[in-house]
PDB file of C-alpha atoms in Angstrom:
ATOM      1  CA  MET A1300     234.609 169.263 -57.098  1.00 52.00           C
ATOM      2  CA  ALA A1301     231.187 168.037 -58.199  1.00 65.00           C
ATOM      3  CA  GLN A1302     228.180 170.121 -57.202  1.00 82.00           C
ATOM      4  CA  ALA A1303     226.489 168.777 -54.078  1.00 88.00           C
ATOM      5  CA  TRP A1304     222.717 168.473 -53.701  1.00 92.00           C
ATOM      6  CA  ARG A1305     220.458 168.042 -50.697  1.00 94.00           C
ATOM      7  CA  CYS A1306     217.451 165.749 -50.945  1.00 96.00           C
ATOM      8  CA  ALA A1307     214.194 166.913 -49.363  1.00 94.00           C
ATOM      9  CA  GLY A1308     212.534 163.488 -49.580  1.00 94.00           C
ATOM     10  CA  LEU A1309     210.375 161.260 -51.763  1.00 96.00           C
ATOM     11  CA  SER A1310     206.888 162.169 -52.935  1.00 95.00           C
ATOM     12  CA  TRP A1311     204.262 160.140 -54.779  1.00 96.00           C
ATOM     13  CA  THR A1312     202.393 161.607 -57.747  1.00 92.00           C
ATOM     14  CA  ALA A1313     199.920 160.202 -60.257  1.00 87.00           C
ATOM     15  CA  GLY A1314     202.918 159.335 -62.431  1.00 89.00           C
ATOM     16  CA  GLY A1315     204.842 157.535 -59.719  1.00 93.00           C
ATOM     17  CA  PRO A1316     207.581 158.333 -57.187  1.00 96.00           C
ATOM     18  CA  VAL A1317     209.504 161.604 -57.381  1.00 97.00           C
ATOM     19  CA  LEU A1318     212.585 162.717 -55.470  1.00 96.00           C
ATOM     20  CA  ILE A1319     212.457 166.328 -54.327  1.00 95.00           C
ATOM     21  CA  TRP A1320     215.572 168.433 -53.864  1.00 94.00           C
ATOM     22  CA  ASP A1321     216.233 171.612 -51.910  1.00 91.00           C
ATOM     23  CA  GLY A1322     215.442 174.496 -54.215  1.00 85.00           C
ATOM     24  CA  GLY A1323     212.459 172.745 -55.798  1.00 85.00           C
ATOM     25  CA  ARG A1324     214.080 170.492 -58.373  1.00 92.00           C
ATOM     26  CA  ARG A1325     212.220 167.210 -58.870  1.00 95.00           C
ATOM     27  CA  SER A1326     213.486 163.891 -60.272  1.00 94.00           C
ATOM     28  CA  ALA A1327     210.832 161.494 -61.577  1.00 95.00           C
ATOM     29  CA  LEU A1328     211.711 157.847 -60.949  1.00 96.00           C
ATOM     30  CA  THR A1329     210.731 155.174 -63.460  1.00 95.00           C
ATOM     31  CA  TRP A1330     211.356 151.438 -63.507  1.00 96.00           C
ATOM     32  CA  GLY A1331     214.740 150.615 -65.017  1.00 95.00           C
ATOM     33  CA  LYS A1332     216.218 154.021 -64.232  1.00 95.00           C
ATOM     34  CA  THR A1333     219.671 154.044 -62.669  1.00 94.00           C
ATOM     35  CA  VAL A1334     219.813 155.649 -59.252  1.00 95.00           C
ATOM     36  CA  ALA A1335     223.418 156.558 -58.474  1.00 95.00           C
ATOM     37  CA  PHE A1336     224.883 158.936 -55.952  1.00 95.00           C
ATOM     38  CA  GLY A1337     227.776 159.467 -53.624  1.00 95.00           C
ATOM     39  CA  VAL A1338     227.898 161.074 -50.216  1.00 95.00           C
ATOM     40  CA  ALA A1339     230.238 164.038 -49.983  1.00 93.00           C
ATOM     41  CA  GLY A1340     233.343 163.153 -47.997  1.00 87.00           C
ATOM     42  CA  GLY A1341     234.441 164.867 -44.836  1.00 85.00           C
ATOM     43  CA  GLY A1342     230.984 165.948 -43.742  1.00 85.00           C
ATOM     44  CA  ALA A1343     228.222 164.748 -41.460  1.00 93.00           C
ATOM     45  CA  ARG A1344     224.464 164.482 -41.567  1.00 96.00           C
ATOM     46  CA  THR A1345     222.916 167.666 -40.218  1.00 96.00           C
ATOM     47  CA  CYS A1346     219.391 168.685 -39.215  1.00 97.00           C
ATOM     48  CA  VAL A1347     217.264 169.940 -42.130  1.00 96.00           C
ATOM     49  CA  GLY A1348     215.433 172.514 -39.988  1.00 95.00           C
ATOM     50  CA  ALA A1349     211.699 173.055 -39.654  1.00 93.00           C
ATOM     51  CA  ARG A1350     208.882 174.683 -41.605  1.00 88.00           C
ATOM     52  CA  GLY A1351     211.171 176.165 -44.253  1.00 85.00           C
ATOM     53  CA  ASN A1352     213.773 177.472 -41.801  1.00 91.00           C
ATOM     54  CA  LEU A1353     217.325 176.195 -41.385  1.00 92.00           C
ATOM     55  CA  CYS A1354     218.372 174.628 -38.100  1.00 95.00           C
ATOM     56  CA  PRO A1355     220.140 177.515 -36.326  1.00 93.00           C
ATOM     57  CA  LEU A1356     222.711 175.186 -34.762  1.00 94.00           C
ATOM     58  CA  ALA A1357     223.154 172.779 -37.702  1.00 94.00           C
ATOM     59  CA  VAL A1358     222.817 169.928 -35.204  1.00 96.00           C
ATOM     60  CA  ARG A1359     224.237 166.563 -36.222  1.00 96.00           C
ATOM     61  CA  VAL A1360     221.605 163.862 -36.785  1.00 96.00           C
ATOM     62  CA  SER A1361     222.088 160.091 -36.514  1.00 96.00           C
ATOM     63  CA  ALA A1362     222.832 158.490 -39.887  1.00 96.00           C
ATOM     64  CA  ARG A1363     220.499 155.616 -38.979  1.00 95.00           C
ATOM     65  CA  SER A1364     217.500 157.771 -38.154  1.00 95.00           C
ATOM     66  CA  THR A1365     214.589 158.086 -40.581  1.00 94.00           C
ATOM     67  CA  GLY A1366     213.882 161.475 -38.989  1.00 94.00           C
ATOM     68  CA  PRO A1367     216.229 164.163 -40.397  1.00 96.00           C
ATOM     69  CA  ARG A1368     215.606 166.736 -37.650  1.00 96.00           C
ATOM     70  CA  CYS A1369     217.075 167.452 -34.260  1.00 96.00           C
ATOM     71  CA  GLU A1370     214.743 167.236 -31.275  1.00 95.00           C
ATOM     72  CA  GLU A1371     213.929 170.948 -31.210  1.00 95.00           C
ATOM     73  CA  CYS A1372     213.275 171.258 -34.961  1.00 95.00           C
ATOM     74  CA  ALA A1373     211.152 168.105 -34.917  1.00 94.00           C
ATOM     75  CA  ARG A1374     209.034 169.641 -32.152  1.00 93.00           C
ATOM     76  CA  LEU A1375     208.586 172.849 -34.147  1.00 91.00           C
ATOM     77  CA  ASP A1376     207.760 170.950 -37.333  1.00 89.00           C
ATOM     78  CA  ARG A1377     204.947 169.062 -35.618  1.00 84.00           C
ATOM     79  CA  ALA A1378     203.580 172.054 -33.726  1.00 77.00           C
ATOM     80  CA  HIS A1379     200.741 172.603 -36.222  1.00 65.00           C
ATOM     81  CA  SER A1380     200.173 169.155 -37.654  1.00 62.00           C
ATOM     82  CA  VAL A1381     197.203 166.851 -38.233  1.00 58.00           C
ATOM     83  CA  ALA A1382     199.494 163.828 -37.867  1.00 57.00           C
ATOM     84  CA  ALA A1383     200.631 165.051 -34.444  1.00 47.00           C
ATOM     85  CA  ASP A1384     197.030 165.902 -33.489  1.00 51.00           C
ATOM     86  CA  THR A1385     197.994 169.551 -32.918  1.00 48.00           C
ATOM     87  CA  LEU A1386     195.761 170.977 -35.656  1.00 60.00           C
ATOM     88  CA  ALA A1387     192.037 170.933 -34.922  1.00 60.00           C
ATOM     89  CA  ASP A1388     190.730 173.926 -36.854  1.00 66.00           C
ATOM     90  CA  ASP A1389     191.290 172.880 -40.474  1.00 76.00           C
ATOM     91  CA  PRO A1390     187.918 173.511 -42.201  1.00 84.00           C
ATOM     92  CA  ARG A1391     188.683 171.316 -45.225  1.00 91.00           C
ATOM     93  CA  PRO A1392     187.166 167.815 -45.546  1.00 95.00           C
ATOM     94  CA  TYR A1393     189.054 164.692 -44.455  1.00 96.00           C
ATOM     95  CA  ARG A1394     188.736 161.043 -45.345  1.00 97.00           C
ATOM     96  CA  VAL A1395     188.902 158.005 -43.084  1.00 97.00           C
ATOM     97  CA  TYR A1396     190.499 154.906 -44.612  1.00 98.00           C
ATOM     98  CA  LEU A1397     191.407 151.286 -43.924  1.00 98.00           C
ATOM     99  CA  ALA A1398     194.844 150.317 -45.254  1.00 98.00           C
ATOM    100  CA  TRP A1399     196.315 146.825 -45.595  1.00 98.00           C
ATOM    101  CA  PHE A1400     200.065 146.107 -45.622  1.00 97.00           C
ATOM    102  CA  GLY A1401     200.134 142.323 -45.385  1.00 95.00           C
ATOM    103  CA  SER A1402     198.456 139.419 -43.615  1.00 92.00           C
ATOM    104  CA  GLY A1403     197.132 140.563 -40.238  1.00 91.00           C
ATOM    105  CA  MET A1404     198.395 144.101 -40.785  1.00 95.00           C
ATOM    106  CA  THR A1405     195.553 146.581 -41.267  1.00 96.00           C
ATOM    107  CA  LYS A1406     195.411 150.134 -39.907  1.00 96.00           C
ATOM    108  CA  VAL A1407     192.873 152.935 -39.790  1.00 97.00           C
ATOM    109  CA  GLY A1408     193.835 156.510 -40.573  1.00 96.00           C
ATOM    110  CA  ILE A1409     192.739 159.864 -41.931  1.00 95.00           C
ATOM    111  CA  THR A1410     194.001 162.075 -44.737  1.00 95.00           C
ATOM    112  CA  ALA A1411     192.940 165.367 -46.285  1.00 94.00           C
ATOM    113  CA  GLU A1412     190.493 164.809 -49.137  1.00 95.00           C
ATOM    114  CA  ARG A1413     192.487 167.158 -51.373  1.00 94.00           C
ATOM    115  CA  ARG A1414     195.491 164.785 -51.220  1.00 93.00           C
ATOM    116  CA  GLY A1415     193.640 161.865 -52.784  1.00 94.00           C
ATOM    117  CA  PRO A1416     195.544 158.560 -52.343  1.00 95.00           C
ATOM    118  CA  ALA A1417     198.985 160.194 -51.899  1.00 95.00           C
ATOM    119  CA  ARG A1418     199.076 159.460 -48.154  1.00 95.00           C
ATOM    120  CA  LEU A1419     198.409 155.763 -48.783  1.00 97.00           C
ATOM    121  CA  LEU A1420     201.191 155.573 -51.378  1.00 97.00           C
ATOM    122  CA  GLU A1421     203.579 157.347 -49.000  1.00 96.00           C
ATOM    123  CA  GLN A1422     202.830 154.796 -46.272  1.00 96.00           C
ATOM    124  CA  GLY A1423     203.372 151.846 -48.596  1.00 97.00           C
ATOM    125  CA  ALA A1424     199.784 150.598 -48.330  1.00 98.00           C
ATOM    126  CA  ILE A1425     199.332 147.525 -50.526  1.00 98.00           C
ATOM    127  CA  CYS A1426     195.554 147.896 -50.602  1.00 98.00           C
ATOM    128  CA  PHE A1427     193.090 150.382 -49.123  1.00 98.00           C
ATOM    129  CA  SER A1428     189.483 151.546 -49.150  1.00 98.00           C
ATOM    130  CA  TRP A1429     187.871 154.776 -48.045  1.00 98.00           C
ATOM    131  CA  LEU A1430     185.452 154.562 -45.122  1.00 97.00           C
ATOM    132  CA  GLY A1431     183.949 158.031 -45.135  1.00 97.00           C
ATOM    133  CA  THR A1432     184.417 161.775 -45.593  1.00 97.00           C
ATOM    134  CA  GLY A1433     183.657 164.679 -43.280  1.00 96.00           C
ATOM    135  CA  PRO A1434     185.093 167.456 -41.100  1.00 95.00           C
ATOM    136  CA  LEU A1435     188.464 166.873 -39.436  1.00 93.00           C
ATOM    137  CA  MET A1436     187.140 166.282 -35.918  1.00 93.00           C
ATOM    138  CA  ALA A1437     184.422 163.916 -37.181  1.00 94.00           C
ATOM    139  CA  ALA A1438     187.097 161.946 -39.033  1.00 95.00           C
ATOM    140  CA  ARG A1439     189.201 161.841 -35.862  1.00 94.00           C
ATOM    141  CA  ARG A1440     186.249 160.571 -33.787  1.00 94.00           C
ATOM    142  CA  THR A1441     185.540 157.869 -36.363  1.00 95.00           C
ATOM    143  CA  GLU A1442     189.183 156.813 -36.319  1.00 95.00           C
ATOM    144  CA  GLU A1443     189.052 156.458 -32.531  1.00 94.00           C
ATOM    145  CA  LEU A1444     185.749 154.560 -32.743  1.00 94.00           C
ATOM    146  CA  LEU A1445     187.232 151.994 -35.118  1.00 94.00           C
ATOM    147  CA  ARG A1446     190.405 151.605 -33.068  1.00 94.00           C
ATOM    148  CA  ALA A1447     188.369 150.804 -29.981  1.00 93.00           C
ATOM    149  CA  ALA A1448     185.561 148.739 -31.511  1.00 94.00           C
ATOM    150  CA  LEU A1449     187.527 146.783 -34.143  1.00 93.00           C
ATOM    151  CA  ARG A1450     190.922 146.795 -32.403  1.00 93.00           C
ATOM    152  CA  VAL A1451     192.563 148.181 -35.501  1.00 94.00           C
ATOM    153  CA  PRO A1452     195.711 150.273 -34.828  1.00 94.00           C
ATOM    154  CA  ASP A1453     196.474 153.655 -36.338  1.00 91.00           C
ATOM    155  CA  ARG A1454     200.187 152.861 -36.667  1.00 92.00           C
ATOM    156  CA  ILE A1455     202.213 149.896 -37.894  1.00 93.00           C
ATOM    157  CA  PRO A1456     206.031 149.773 -37.578  1.00 92.00           C
ATOM    158  CA  TYR A1457     207.573 150.440 -40.957  1.00 91.00           C
ATOM    159  CA  ALA A1458     210.026 147.536 -40.738  1.00 90.00           C
ATOM    160  CA  ALA A1459     207.038 145.186 -40.412  1.00 92.00           C
ATOM    161  CA  LYS A1460     205.408 146.684 -43.517  1.00 93.00           C
ATOM    162  CA  ARG A1461     208.620 146.217 -45.476  1.00 93.00           C
ATOM    163  CA  ALA A1462     209.039 142.596 -44.413  1.00 91.00           C
ATOM    164  CA  ALA A1463     205.409 141.785 -45.280  1.00 92.00           C
ATOM    165  CA  ARG A1464     205.921 142.706 -48.937  1.00 91.00           C
ATOM    166  CA  ALA A1465     207.977 139.537 -49.430  1.00 86.00           C
ATOM    167  CA  ALA A1466     204.923 137.311 -48.878  1.00 88.00           C
ATOM    168  CA  LEU A1467     201.938 139.015 -50.500  1.00 94.00           C
ATOM    169  CA  PRO A1468     199.027 137.003 -51.953  1.00 94.00           C
ATOM    170  CA  SER A1469     199.128 136.963 -55.746  1.00 92.00           C
ATOM    171  CA  ALA A1470     195.445 137.809 -56.270  1.00 95.00           C
ATOM    172  CA  GLU A1471     193.933 141.243 -55.681  1.00 96.00           C
ATOM    173  CA  GLU A1472     190.854 139.677 -54.114  1.00 96.00           C
ATOM    174  CA  GLU A1473     192.997 137.986 -51.464  1.00 96.00           C
ATOM    175  CA  ARG A1474     194.846 141.217 -50.739  1.00 97.00           C
ATOM    176  CA  ALA A1475     191.537 143.027 -50.239  1.00 97.00           C
ATOM    177  CA  ALA A1476     189.859 140.325 -48.138  1.00 97.00           C
ATOM    178  CA  GLU A1477     190.839 141.613 -44.686  1.00 96.00           C
ATOM    179  CA  ILE A1478     189.776 145.201 -45.259  1.00 97.00           C
ATOM    180  CA  ALA A1479     186.555 143.994 -46.917  1.00 97.00           C
ATOM    181  CA  GLY A1480     185.508 142.292 -43.695  1.00 96.00           C
ATOM    182  CA  LEU A1481     186.591 145.196 -41.485  1.00 96.00           C
ATOM    183  CA  HIS A1482     184.862 147.716 -43.751  1.00 97.00           C
ATOM    184  CA  ALA A1483     181.554 145.847 -43.438  1.00 97.00           C
ATOM    185  CA  ARG A1484     181.910 145.642 -39.651  1.00 96.00           C
ATOM    186  CA  ALA A1485     182.833 149.345 -39.462  1.00 95.00           C
ATOM    187  CA  LEU A1486     179.719 150.465 -41.328  1.00 94.00           C
ATOM    188  CA  GLY A1487     177.614 148.384 -38.955  1.00 93.00           C
ATOM    189  CA  LEU A1488     178.894 150.155 -35.836  1.00 93.00           C
ATOM    190  CA  THR A1489     176.775 152.638 -33.921  1.00 90.00           C
ATOM    191  CA  GLY A1490     178.242 155.951 -32.826  1.00 89.00           C
ATOM    192  CA  TRP A1491     179.412 157.289 -36.191  1.00 91.00           C
ATOM    193  CA  PRO A1492     179.430 161.123 -36.224  1.00 92.00           C
ATOM    194  CA  GLU A1493     176.441 162.408 -38.196  1.00 92.00           C
ATOM    195  CA  SER A1494     178.672 164.776 -40.184  1.00 94.00           C
ATOM    196  CA  LEU A1495     180.773 161.914 -41.591  1.00 95.00           C
ATOM    197  CA  GLU A1496     179.396 160.490 -44.846  1.00 95.00           C
ATOM    198  CA  PRO A1497     180.131 156.728 -45.139  1.00 96.00           C
ATOM    199  CA  ALA A1498     181.766 155.442 -48.328  1.00 97.00           C
ATOM    200  CA  PRO A1499     181.078 152.087 -50.023  1.00 97.00           C
ATOM    201  CA  PHE A1500     183.785 149.433 -50.127  1.00 98.00           C
ATOM    202  CA  ARG A1501     185.918 150.063 -53.220  1.00 97.00           C
ATOM    203  CA  PRO A1502     189.387 148.572 -52.757  1.00 98.00           C
ATOM    204  CA  VAL A1503     192.368 150.191 -54.452  1.00 98.00           C
ATOM    205  CA  ASP A1504     195.384 147.920 -55.020  1.00 98.00           C
ATOM    206  CA  HIS A1505     198.923 149.361 -55.283  1.00 98.00           C
ATOM    207  CA  VAL A1506     200.944 146.292 -56.244  1.00 97.00           C
ATOM    208  CA  GLU A1507     201.198 147.424 -59.873  1.00 96.00           C
ATOM    209  CA  ALA A1508     201.789 151.057 -58.908  1.00 96.00           C
ATOM    210  CA  PHE A1509     204.665 149.929 -56.685  1.00 97.00           C
ATOM    211  CA  GLY A1510     206.107 147.609 -59.336  1.00 96.00           C
ATOM    212  CA  LEU A1511     206.091 144.690 -56.894  1.00 96.00           C
ATOM    213  CA  ALA A1512     204.455 142.118 -59.176  1.00 92.00           C
ATOM    214  CA  GLU A1513     207.516 141.541 -61.373  1.00 90.00           C
ATOM    215  CA  ALA A1514     210.355 142.784 -59.164  1.00 93.00           C
ATOM    216  CA  PRO A1515     212.815 140.302 -57.600  1.00 93.00           C
ATOM    217  CA  ALA A1516     212.629 139.982 -53.832  1.00 91.00           C
ATOM    218  CA  PRO A1517     215.101 142.205 -51.981  1.00 94.00           C
ATOM    219  CA  VAL A1518     217.962 140.588 -50.094  1.00 93.00           C
ATOM    220  CA  GLY A1519     219.040 143.488 -47.895  1.00 94.00           C
ATOM    221  CA  VAL A1520     218.338 146.984 -46.616  1.00 96.00           C
ATOM    222  CA  VAL A1521     220.665 149.995 -46.591  1.00 97.00           C
ATOM    223  CA  GLY A1522     221.225 150.617 -42.897  1.00 95.00           C
ATOM    224  CA  GLU A1523     222.690 154.123 -43.115  1.00 96.00           C
ATOM    225  CA  LEU A1524     224.708 156.464 -45.277  1.00 96.00           C
ATOM    226  CA  ALA A1525     228.206 157.665 -44.441  1.00 94.00           C
ATOM    227  CA  ALA A1526     230.533 160.399 -45.654  1.00 95.00           C
ATOM    228  CA  GLY A1527     232.417 159.143 -48.684  1.00 94.00           C
ATOM    229  CA  GLY A1528     229.956 156.311 -49.314  1.00 95.00           C
ATOM    230  CA  ALA A1529     228.167 155.561 -52.567  1.00 95.00           C
ATOM    231  CA  LEU A1530     225.244 153.571 -53.928  1.00 96.00           C
ATOM    232  CA  SER A1531     224.150 152.730 -57.443  1.00 96.00           C
ATOM    233  CA  GLY A1532     221.473 150.431 -58.809  1.00 95.00           C
ATOM    234  CA  GLU A1533     218.595 150.015 -61.225  1.00 96.00           C
ATOM    235  CA  LEU A1534     215.155 150.911 -59.864  1.00 97.00           C
ATOM    236  CA  VAL A1535     212.929 147.812 -60.033  1.00 97.00           C
ATOM    237  CA  ALA A1536     210.199 148.766 -57.530  1.00 97.00           C
ATOM    238  CA  ALA A1537     209.232 151.375 -54.950  1.00 98.00           C
ATOM    239  CA  ALA A1538     206.787 151.386 -52.048  1.00 97.00           C
ATOM    240  CA  GLY A1539     206.236 154.116 -49.515  1.00 96.00           C
ATOM    241  CA  PRO A1540     209.629 155.777 -48.956  1.00 97.00           C
ATOM    242  CA  ASP A1541     211.523 152.694 -50.147  1.00 97.00           C
ATOM    243  CA  LEU A1542     213.370 152.314 -53.445  1.00 98.00           C
ATOM    244  CA  HIS A1543     214.198 148.734 -54.519  1.00 97.00           C
ATOM    245  CA  LEU A1544     217.514 148.877 -56.400  1.00 96.00           C
ATOM    246  CA  ALA A1545     219.069 146.016 -58.388  1.00 95.00           C
ATOM    247  CA  THR A1546     222.781 146.076 -57.572  1.00 94.00           C
ATOM    248  CA  ASP A1547     225.686 143.678 -58.020  1.00 91.00           C
ATOM    249  CA  ARG A1548     224.844 142.448 -54.504  1.00 92.00           C
ATOM    250  CA  GLY A1549     221.207 141.709 -55.374  1.00 93.00           C
ATOM    251  CA  VAL A1550     218.162 143.890 -54.844  1.00 95.00           C
ATOM    252  CA  LEU A1551     218.676 146.286 -51.943  1.00 96.00           C
ATOM    253  CA  VAL A1552     216.072 148.513 -50.301  1.00 97.00           C
ATOM    254  CA  LEU A1553     216.978 152.171 -49.821  1.00 97.00           C
ATOM    255  CA  ASP A1554     214.743 154.044 -47.393  1.00 97.00           C
ATOM    256  CA  THR A1555     214.840 157.549 -48.867  1.00 97.00           C
ATOM    257  CA  ARG A1556     214.188 159.015 -45.422  1.00 97.00           C
ATOM    258  CA  LEU A1557     217.901 158.383 -44.812  1.00 97.00           C
ATOM    259  CA  LEU A1558     218.877 160.891 -47.546  1.00 97.00           C
ATOM    260  CA  PRO A1559     217.848 164.314 -46.129  1.00 97.00           C
ATOM    261  CA  GLY A1560     220.620 165.997 -44.168  1.00 97.00           C
ATOM    262  CA  TRP A1561     223.475 164.719 -46.340  1.00 97.00           C
ATOM    263  CA  GLU A1562     225.286 166.469 -49.167  1.00 95.00           C
ATOM    264  CA  LEU A1563     224.968 164.162 -52.186  1.00 96.00           C
ATOM    265  CA  VAL A1564     227.045 164.157 -55.359  1.00 94.00           C
ATOM    266  CA  PRO A1565     226.612 162.391 -58.724  1.00 91.00           C
ATOM    267  CA  GLY A1566     227.666 158.755 -58.771  1.00 86.00           C
ATOM    268  CA  GLY A1567     228.233 156.059 -61.359  1.00 76.00           C
ATOM    269  CA  GLY A1568     229.072 152.427 -61.896  1.00 73.00           C
ATOM    270  CA  ARG A1569     227.422 149.713 -59.816  1.00 75.00           C
ATOM    271  CA  ARG A1570     228.771 150.598 -56.404  1.00 84.00           C
ATOM    272  CA  VAL A1571     227.496 149.545 -52.989  1.00 94.00           C
ATOM    273  CA  GLU A1572     229.700 151.352 -50.495  1.00 94.00           C
ATOM    274  CA  VAL A1573     227.202 151.788 -47.651  1.00 95.00           C
ATOM    275  CA  PRO A1574     226.341 149.553 -44.673  1.00 95.00           C
ATOM    276  CA  VAL A1575     223.775 146.895 -45.601  1.00 95.00           C
ATOM    277  CA  ARG A1576     221.819 144.660 -43.237  1.00 93.00           C
ATOM    278  CA  ALA A1577     219.703 141.582 -43.885  1.00 89.00           C
ATOM    279  CA  LEU A1578     216.010 142.119 -44.545  1.00 82.00           C
ATOM    280  CA  ARG A1579     214.005 141.523 -41.394  1.00 70.00           C
ATOM    281  CA  GLU A1580     211.900 138.365 -41.400  1.00 58.00           C
ATOM    282  CA  ARG A1581     208.136 138.654 -41.688  1.00 50.00           C
ATOM    283  CA  PRO A1582     206.473 138.885 -38.240  1.00 44.00           C
ATOM    284  CA  THR A1583     204.007 136.098 -37.545  1.00 43.00           C
ATOM    285  CA  ALA A1584     201.228 138.274 -36.126  1.00 41.00           C
ATOM    286  CA  GLN A1585     200.131 141.860 -35.924  1.00 40.00           C
ATOM    287  CA  ASP A1586     200.353 143.302 -32.392  1.00 40.00           C
ATOM    288  CA  GLY A1587     218.764 166.642 -58.547  1.00 44.00           C
ATOM    289  CA  LEU A1588     221.165 163.823 -59.144  1.00 44.00           C
ATOM    290  CA  PHE A1589     219.144 161.549 -61.405  1.00 41.00           C
TER     291      PHE A1589
END
């Protein structure tokens, strides 16, 4: 029987997307590379645990969920987290940013300065600009100020981000236009914390980094994995947690957040033996194996 591997998720580096496996192995992903794997038969998707510890009950997790943890492990994993707003004493500097995902879809957020643009790549941001840098709580207050004054959300549903990629403007200037206007308005607001240093507008575009400029439009999305299933395709683009794979059924999007919790085995050929659903239409307004 082939050796089984467990995926720990997708990470973005300066060189591009990288799959991380339990035990520390890393697989760099480059355009044109074949991504092929099978799902071990006879098993089920189980909770990956929290903070480096295995789930004591090996709880089964929904195959359709992008969260690979049971309710208890998810609670423990977020117990000391900036994202969950349960960490307020981190002394390191943080950055506030505006990120654009498509027409009418801009969000405000914060990320640790030491991470650089990794957080924006992980979210699938098409274009972004820094707004300022300062202590964690000052960054949080600025984020809240912008949400209230500019009516910019701090979250956008991922399915909406994915759908928006099918209709992006071709010019970088057009893709940066919305955040340019919001950035100027943000710097003109009163009430900024004195400890947050504003940053000039310098848009960073990720279309080339994601490989979206030349890639064919996807026709479907992998809905879930299943024991005994398989998927194989050529990597043509990637954005956030999504891999765009050219298969014999067209380009399909694989959300790599569906991988953790399964035992995966090497695959081959051009197989699509997983449930696939149609790509959601663009909303009209914002409200180691390989």
